[in-house]
């Protein structure tokens, strides 16, 4: 009996469950939003939120601890470079679950789990300073081009395109219609 056992096993053995949660958390970190069932989303939320809290302190130890859970170098890099600076002032609640309805095949309750600060519809298009100043990578050799306000104020002059070749192409299409060849498929011989 499982009286007072509040942990959802998701119908999997421990190793399979750990690997699935790690993969789903990595996908959530890389794509900022994933679609899954409500039960898996709640499990991923419990799995990923302590890792996001750990990423606020960018030390070698915290990177190694997060990597031991996620097992993907790209996800760890994304978490520490883009997500952690954006959620630095948030005390918790980094993800939200939005229910989307039921899956067509088995009527499972589906939802979208996403990071709170990465949805423009809910943040009303607010731009933070981390988006403006991207961190430099080791591989970049060129200095980054500076953005100026003059680019925003410039007006674009539309050029008129001449359609000299258009009548020739239309005439070529109407001149030679394709005719289907007759075959002996389906006839008795």
Short mmCIF file of N, CA, C and O in Angstrom, two decimals, residues 103-149:
data_model
loop_
_atom_site.label_atom_id
_atom_site.label_comp_id
_atom_site.label_asym_id
_atom_site.label_seq_id
_atom_site.Cartn_x
_atom_site.Cartn_y
_atom_site.Cartn_z
N UNK A 103 -5.15 15.65 -24.71
CA UNK A 103 -4.52 15.05 -25.88
C UNK A 103 -5.54 14.22 -26.63
O UNK A 103 -6.38 13.55 -26.03
N UNK A 104 -5.46 14.23 -27.95
CA UNK A 104 -6.46 13.59 -28.77
C UNK A 104 -6.43 12.07 -28.64
O UNK A 104 -7.47 11.43 -28.60
N UNK A 105 -5.26 11.46 -28.53
CA UNK A 105 -5.17 10.01 -28.53
C UNK A 105 -5.68 9.34 -27.28
O UNK A 105 -6.47 8.40 -27.34
N UNK A 106 -5.24 9.83 -26.11
CA UNK A 106 -5.59 9.16 -24.87
C UNK A 106 -6.26 10.08 -23.85
O UNK A 106 -6.44 9.70 -22.69
N UNK A 107 -6.61 11.29 -24.26
CA UNK A 107 -7.28 12.26 -23.40
C UNK A 107 -6.48 12.61 -22.16
O UNK A 107 -7.03 12.91 -21.11
N UNK A 108 -5.13 12.59 -22.28
CA UNK A 108 -4.28 13.01 -21.17
C UNK A 108 -4.36 14.53 -21.03
O UNK A 108 -4.46 15.25 -22.03
N UNK A 109 -4.33 15.03 -19.81
CA UNK A 109 -4.41 16.45 -19.54
C UNK A 109 -3.07 17.09 -19.93
O UNK A 109 -2.04 16.82 -19.31
N UNK A 110 -3.07 17.95 -20.95
CA UNK A 110 -1.85 18.53 -21.49
C UNK A 110 -1.67 19.96 -20.99
O UNK A 110 -2.62 20.63 -20.59
N UNK A 111 -0.41 20.42 -21.01
CA UNK A 111 -0.10 21.76 -20.57
C UNK A 111 1.20 22.23 -21.21
O UNK A 111 1.91 21.46 -21.86
N UNK A 112 1.48 23.50 -21.02
CA UNK A 112 2.75 24.09 -21.43
C UNK A 112 3.44 24.55 -20.16
O UNK A 112 2.84 25.25 -19.34
N UNK A 113 4.70 24.17 -19.99
CA UNK A 113 5.50 24.68 -18.88
C UNK A 113 6.54 25.60 -19.48
O UNK A 113 7.17 25.27 -20.48
N UNK A 114 6.69 26.79 -18.89
CA UNK A 114 7.59 27.79 -19.45
C UNK A 114 8.21 28.60 -18.33
O UNK A 114 7.70 28.63 -17.21
N UNK A 115 9.31 29.29 -18.67
CA UNK A 115 9.92 30.21 -17.73
C UNK A 115 9.10 31.51 -17.71
O UNK A 115 8.68 32.01 -18.74
N UNK A 116 8.91 32.05 -16.52
CA UNK A 116 8.04 33.20 -16.33
C UNK A 116 8.60 34.44 -17.04
O UNK A 116 7.87 35.16 -17.71
N UNK A 117 9.88 34.68 -16.96
CA UNK A 117 10.48 35.90 -17.49
C UNK A 117 10.73 35.85 -18.99
O UNK A 117 11.18 36.84 -19.56
N UNK A 118 10.48 34.73 -19.65
CA UNK A 118 10.80 34.61 -21.07
C UNK A 118 9.56 34.59 -21.95
O UNK A 118 9.63 34.23 -23.11
N UNK A 119 8.41 34.97 -21.43
CA UNK A 119 7.19 35.03 -22.23
C UNK A 119 6.83 36.50 -22.42
O UNK A 119 6.46 37.19 -21.47
N UNK A 120 6.92 36.99 -23.68
CA UNK A 120 6.68 38.40 -23.95
C UNK A 120 5.22 38.79 -23.75
O UNK A 120 4.91 39.94 -23.47
N UNK A 121 4.29 37.84 -23.90
CA UNK A 121 2.88 38.17 -23.74
C UNK A 121 2.56 38.55 -22.29
O UNK A 121 1.71 39.40 -22.04
N UNK A 122 3.25 37.93 -21.34
CA UNK A 122 2.99 38.22 -19.94
C UNK A 122 3.90 39.29 -19.37
O UNK A 122 3.57 39.94 -18.39
N UNK A 123 5.09 39.46 -19.96
CA UNK A 123 6.01 40.48 -19.45
C UNK A 123 5.81 41.82 -20.14
O UNK A 123 6.51 42.77 -19.85
N UNK A 124 4.86 41.90 -21.08
CA UNK A 124 4.51 43.13 -21.78
C UNK A 124 5.69 43.73 -22.53
O UNK A 124 5.83 44.94 -22.61
N UNK A 125 6.58 42.89 -23.05
CA UNK A 125 7.68 43.37 -23.89
C UNK A 125 8.74 44.15 -23.15
O UNK A 125 9.46 44.92 -23.76
N UNK A 126 8.87 43.98 -21.85
CA UNK A 126 9.89 44.70 -21.10
C UNK A 126 11.26 44.17 -21.50
O UNK A 126 11.49 42.97 -21.60
N UNK A 127 12.20 45.08 -21.72
CA UNK A 127 13.55 44.71 -22.10
C UNK A 127 14.44 44.92 -20.90
O UNK A 127 14.47 46.00 -20.30
N UNK A 128 15.19 43.88 -20.56
CA UNK A 128 16.11 44.00 -19.43
C UNK A 128 17.49 44.35 -19.94
O UNK A 128 17.79 44.27 -21.12
N UNK A 129 18.36 44.70 -19.05
CA UNK A 129 19.72 45.07 -19.44
C UNK A 129 20.53 43.86 -19.90
O UNK A 129 21.51 44.01 -20.61
N UNK A 130 20.13 42.66 -19.51
CA UNK A 130 20.88 41.47 -19.93
C UNK A 130 20.68 41.17 -21.41
O UNK A 130 21.56 40.64 -22.05
N UNK A 131 19.52 41.55 -21.97
CA UNK A 131 19.29 41.33 -23.39
C UNK A 131 20.12 42.30 -24.22
O UNK A 131 20.57 41.96 -25.31
N UNK A 132 20.33 43.50 -23.71
CA UNK A 132 21.08 44.49 -24.46
C UNK A 132 22.57 44.16 -24.46
O UNK A 132 23.24 44.33 -25.46
N UNK A 133 23.10 43.71 -23.35
CA UNK A 133 24.53 43.41 -23.24
C UNK A 133 24.71 41.91 -23.22
O UNK A 133 24.65 41.28 -22.17
N UNK A 134 24.94 41.34 -24.39
CA UNK A 134 25.17 39.89 -24.47
C UNK A 134 26.59 39.58 -24.01
O UNK A 134 27.53 40.32 -24.32
N UNK A 135 26.79 38.49 -23.29
CA UNK A 135 28.13 38.15 -22.86
C UNK A 135 28.97 37.67 -24.05
O UNK A 135 28.47 37.04 -24.96
N UNK A 136 30.24 38.01 -24.01
CA UNK A 136 31.14 37.59 -25.08
C UNK A 136 31.52 36.13 -24.88
O UNK A 136 31.72 35.68 -23.75
N UNK A 137 31.64 35.42 -25.97
CA UNK A 137 32.12 34.04 -25.89
C UNK A 137 33.61 34.03 -26.14
O UNK A 137 34.19 35.00 -26.64
N UNK A 138 34.24 32.95 -25.81
CA UNK A 138 35.68 32.85 -26.02
C UNK A 138 36.03 32.83 -27.50
O UNK A 138 37.09 33.26 -27.90
N UNK A 139 35.12 32.28 -28.31
CA UNK A 139 35.43 32.09 -29.71
C UNK A 139 35.27 33.35 -30.55
O UNK A 139 35.73 33.39 -31.67
N UNK A 140 34.57 34.34 -30.04
CA UNK A 140 34.33 35.52 -30.87
C UNK A 140 35.62 36.31 -31.02
O UNK A 140 36.28 36.64 -30.05
N UNK A 141 35.96 36.62 -32.25
CA UNK A 141 37.19 37.34 -32.54
C UNK A 141 36.91 38.80 -32.92
O UNK A 141 37.76 39.64 -32.81
N UNK A 142 35.72 39.08 -33.40
CA UNK A 142 35.39 40.43 -33.82
C UNK A 142 34.73 41.17 -32.65
O UNK A 142 33.96 40.58 -31.90
N UNK A 143 35.01 42.44 -32.51
CA UNK A 143 34.28 43.20 -31.47
C UNK A 143 32.84 43.40 -31.90
O UNK A 143 32.54 43.54 -33.08
N UNK A 144 31.95 43.41 -30.93
CA UNK A 144 30.52 43.53 -31.21
C UNK A 144 30.22 44.93 -31.71
O UNK A 144 30.75 45.92 -31.21
N UNK A 145 29.33 45.03 -32.70
CA UNK A 145 28.93 46.33 -33.23
C UNK A 145 28.01 47.02 -32.24
O UNK A 145 27.11 46.40 -31.68
N UNK A 146 28.24 48.31 -32.03
CA UNK A 146 27.42 49.04 -31.07
C UNK A 146 26.13 49.49 -31.72
O UNK A 146 26.12 49.90 -32.87
N UNK A 147 25.05 49.41 -30.96
CA UNK A 147 23.75 49.86 -31.46
C UNK A 147 23.64 51.37 -31.25
O UNK A 147 24.05 51.89 -30.22
N UNK A 148 23.07 52.04 -32.22
CA UNK A 148 22.87 53.48 -32.09
C UNK A 148 21.40 53.80 -32.29
O UNK A 148 20.67 53.05 -32.93
N UNK A 149 20.99 54.93 -31.76
CA UNK A 149 19.62 55.37 -31.91
C UNK A 149 19.37 55.92 -33.31
O UNK A 149 18.22 56.07 -33.73
#
